[in-house]
Short mmCIF file of C-alpha atoms in Angstrom, two decimals:
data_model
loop_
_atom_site.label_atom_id
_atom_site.label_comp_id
_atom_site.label_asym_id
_atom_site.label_seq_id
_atom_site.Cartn_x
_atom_site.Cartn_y
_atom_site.Cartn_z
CA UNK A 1339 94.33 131.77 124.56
CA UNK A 1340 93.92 128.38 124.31
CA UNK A 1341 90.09 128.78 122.96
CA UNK A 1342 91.47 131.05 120.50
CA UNK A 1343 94.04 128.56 119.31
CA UNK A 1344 90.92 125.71 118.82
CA UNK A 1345 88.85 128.53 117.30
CA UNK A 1346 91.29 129.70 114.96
CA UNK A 1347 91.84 126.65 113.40
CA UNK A 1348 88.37 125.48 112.30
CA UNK A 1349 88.01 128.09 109.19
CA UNK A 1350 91.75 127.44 108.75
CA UNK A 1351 91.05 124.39 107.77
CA UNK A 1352 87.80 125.07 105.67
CA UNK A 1353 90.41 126.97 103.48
CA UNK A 1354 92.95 124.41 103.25
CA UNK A 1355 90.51 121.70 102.60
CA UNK A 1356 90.36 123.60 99.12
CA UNK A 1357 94.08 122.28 98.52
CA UNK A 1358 93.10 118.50 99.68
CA UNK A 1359 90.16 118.17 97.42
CA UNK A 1360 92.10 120.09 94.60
CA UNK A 1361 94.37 117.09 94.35
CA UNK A 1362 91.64 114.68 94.82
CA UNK A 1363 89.72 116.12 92.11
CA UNK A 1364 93.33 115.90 90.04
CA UNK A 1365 93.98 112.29 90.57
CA UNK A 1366 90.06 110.85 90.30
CA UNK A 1367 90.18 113.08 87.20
CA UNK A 1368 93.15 110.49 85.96
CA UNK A 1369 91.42 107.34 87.57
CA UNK A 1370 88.11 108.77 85.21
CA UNK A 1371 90.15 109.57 81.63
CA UNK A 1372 92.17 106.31 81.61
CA UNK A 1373 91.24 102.93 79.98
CA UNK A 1374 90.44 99.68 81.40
CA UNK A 1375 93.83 99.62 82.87
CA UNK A 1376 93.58 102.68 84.54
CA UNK A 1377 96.00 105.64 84.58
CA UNK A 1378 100.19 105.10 84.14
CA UNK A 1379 101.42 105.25 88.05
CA UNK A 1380 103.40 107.74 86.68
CA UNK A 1381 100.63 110.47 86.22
CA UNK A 1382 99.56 109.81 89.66
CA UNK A 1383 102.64 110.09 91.16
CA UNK A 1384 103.33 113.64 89.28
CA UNK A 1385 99.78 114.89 90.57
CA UNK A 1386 100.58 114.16 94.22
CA UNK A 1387 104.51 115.41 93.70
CA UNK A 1388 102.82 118.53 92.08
CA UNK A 1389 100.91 119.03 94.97
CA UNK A 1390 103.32 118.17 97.31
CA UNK A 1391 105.56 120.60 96.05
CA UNK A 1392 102.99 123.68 96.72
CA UNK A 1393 102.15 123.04 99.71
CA UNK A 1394 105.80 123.30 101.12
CA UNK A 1395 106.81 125.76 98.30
CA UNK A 1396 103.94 128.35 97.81
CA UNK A 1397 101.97 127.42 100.80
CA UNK A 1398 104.78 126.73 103.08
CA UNK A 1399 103.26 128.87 105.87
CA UNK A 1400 100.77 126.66 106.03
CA UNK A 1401 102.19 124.20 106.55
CA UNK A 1402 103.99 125.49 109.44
CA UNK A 1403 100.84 126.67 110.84
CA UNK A 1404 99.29 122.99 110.37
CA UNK A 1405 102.58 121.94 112.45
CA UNK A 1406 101.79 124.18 115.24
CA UNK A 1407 98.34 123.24 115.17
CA UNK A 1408 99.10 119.32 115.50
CA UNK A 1409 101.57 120.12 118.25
CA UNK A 1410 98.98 122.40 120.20
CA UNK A 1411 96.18 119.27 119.47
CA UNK A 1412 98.32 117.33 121.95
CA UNK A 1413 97.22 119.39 124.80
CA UNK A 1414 94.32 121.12 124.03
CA UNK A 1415 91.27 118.40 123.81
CA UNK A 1416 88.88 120.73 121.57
CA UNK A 1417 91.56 121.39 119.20
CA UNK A 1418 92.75 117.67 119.27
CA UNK A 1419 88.85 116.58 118.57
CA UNK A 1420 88.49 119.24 115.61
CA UNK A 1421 92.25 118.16 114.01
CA UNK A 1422 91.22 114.62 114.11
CA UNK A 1423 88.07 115.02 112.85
CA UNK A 1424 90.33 116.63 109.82
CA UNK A 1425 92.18 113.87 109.35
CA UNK A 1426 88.94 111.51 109.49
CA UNK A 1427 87.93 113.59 106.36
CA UNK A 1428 91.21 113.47 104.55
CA UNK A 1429 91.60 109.48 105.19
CA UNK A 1430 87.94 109.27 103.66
CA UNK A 1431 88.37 110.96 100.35
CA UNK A 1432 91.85 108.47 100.48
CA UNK A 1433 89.68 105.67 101.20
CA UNK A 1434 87.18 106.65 98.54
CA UNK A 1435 90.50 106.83 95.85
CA UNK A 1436 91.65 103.46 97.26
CA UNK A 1437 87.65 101.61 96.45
CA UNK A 1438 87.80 103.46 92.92
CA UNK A 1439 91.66 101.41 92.00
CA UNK A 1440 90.17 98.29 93.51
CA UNK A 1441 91.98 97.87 96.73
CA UNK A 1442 90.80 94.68 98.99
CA UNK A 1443 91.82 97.64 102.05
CA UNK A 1444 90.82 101.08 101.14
CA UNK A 1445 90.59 102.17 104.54
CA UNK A 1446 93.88 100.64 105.68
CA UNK A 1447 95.69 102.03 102.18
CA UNK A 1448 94.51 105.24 103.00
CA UNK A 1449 96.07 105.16 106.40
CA UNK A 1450 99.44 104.34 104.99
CA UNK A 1451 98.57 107.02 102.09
CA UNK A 1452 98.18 109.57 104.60
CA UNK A 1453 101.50 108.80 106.21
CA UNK A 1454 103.57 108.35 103.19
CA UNK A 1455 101.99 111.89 102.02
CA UNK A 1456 102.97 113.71 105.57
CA UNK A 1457 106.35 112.07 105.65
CA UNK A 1458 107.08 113.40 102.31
CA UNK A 1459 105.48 116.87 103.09
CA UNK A 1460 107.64 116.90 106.66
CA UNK A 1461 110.86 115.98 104.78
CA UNK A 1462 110.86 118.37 102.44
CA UNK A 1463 109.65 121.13 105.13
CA UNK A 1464 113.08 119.96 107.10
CA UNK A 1465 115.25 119.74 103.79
CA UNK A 1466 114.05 123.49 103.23
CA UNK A 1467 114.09 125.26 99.72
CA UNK A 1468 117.59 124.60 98.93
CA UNK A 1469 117.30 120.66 99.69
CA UNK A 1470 113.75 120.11 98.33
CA UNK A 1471 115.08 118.99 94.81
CA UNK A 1472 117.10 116.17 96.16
CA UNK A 1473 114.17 114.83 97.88
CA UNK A 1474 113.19 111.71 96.07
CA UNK A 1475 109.59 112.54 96.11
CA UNK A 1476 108.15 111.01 92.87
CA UNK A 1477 110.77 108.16 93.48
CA UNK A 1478 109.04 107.55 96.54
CA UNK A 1479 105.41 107.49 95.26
CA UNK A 1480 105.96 105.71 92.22
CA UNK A 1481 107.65 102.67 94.51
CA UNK A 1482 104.98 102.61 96.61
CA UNK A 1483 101.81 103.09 94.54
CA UNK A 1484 103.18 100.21 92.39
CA UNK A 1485 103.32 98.32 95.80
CA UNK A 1486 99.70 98.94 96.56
CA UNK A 1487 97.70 99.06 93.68
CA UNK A 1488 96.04 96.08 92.70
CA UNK A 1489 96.50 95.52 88.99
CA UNK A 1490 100.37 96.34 89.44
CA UNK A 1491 100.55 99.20 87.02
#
């Protein structure tokens, strides 16, 4: 069973990774259209709330699955070797986001991105449909991409 579990989870992922570089593709698509001073926070913040939103709201399942998978990583080395080697590739395209807005610590930004992102994603999993629009999710970005972005915007 547990070989199923790790085996079950690599083309999982391959799928999902379609959602992660949707929303990568979204927001370098803002960095790319904007002027000098790059795109209003504001944007950026809606893209990753957008996304946000689908993944507990249409893709919720997922997400649940993704929870069981992390949980199941804990004790099952393969797995735990194939989900961090999923995260490694999410924190690089973050990294990659964090070089293009001129951070002096893409790799550590991304880090924090990563766990701002999941925190966000787990609360509004726990708040559930009916609680998901009192989350302050674009509240929440907007504070702290103005915190880490370089030229303040």
């Amino acid at each position: 069973l547990d070989e199923l579990v790790t085996e079950t989870f690599l083309p999982w992922w391959s799928l999902q990774r379609a959602n992660v570089e949707a929303v990568d593709a979204r927001v370098r698509a803002l960095l790319a259209s904007a002027g000098p001073g790059g795109p209003p926070l504001e944007a950026v913040a809606a893209a990753v709330a957008e996304y946000l939103r689908e993944q507990v709201g249409a893709l919720r399942a997922d997400r649940e699955l993704e929870s069981a998978f992390l949980h199941e990583a804990l004790r099952l080395p393969r797995l735990g070797e194939a989900v961090a080697a999923q995260q490694q590739a999410q924190l690089a395209l973050l990294a990659e986001l964090h070089v293009a807005i001129g951070s002096p610590s893409p790799q550590l930004d991304a880090r924090i991105s990563l766990g701002v992102v999941l925190g966000l994603e787990n609360a509004a999993l726990l708040a559930g449909a009916a609680g998901q629009a009192a989350l302050p999710v674009e509240a929440v970005l907007l504070r702290y991409l103005g915190a880490i972005w370089p030229s303040g915007r």
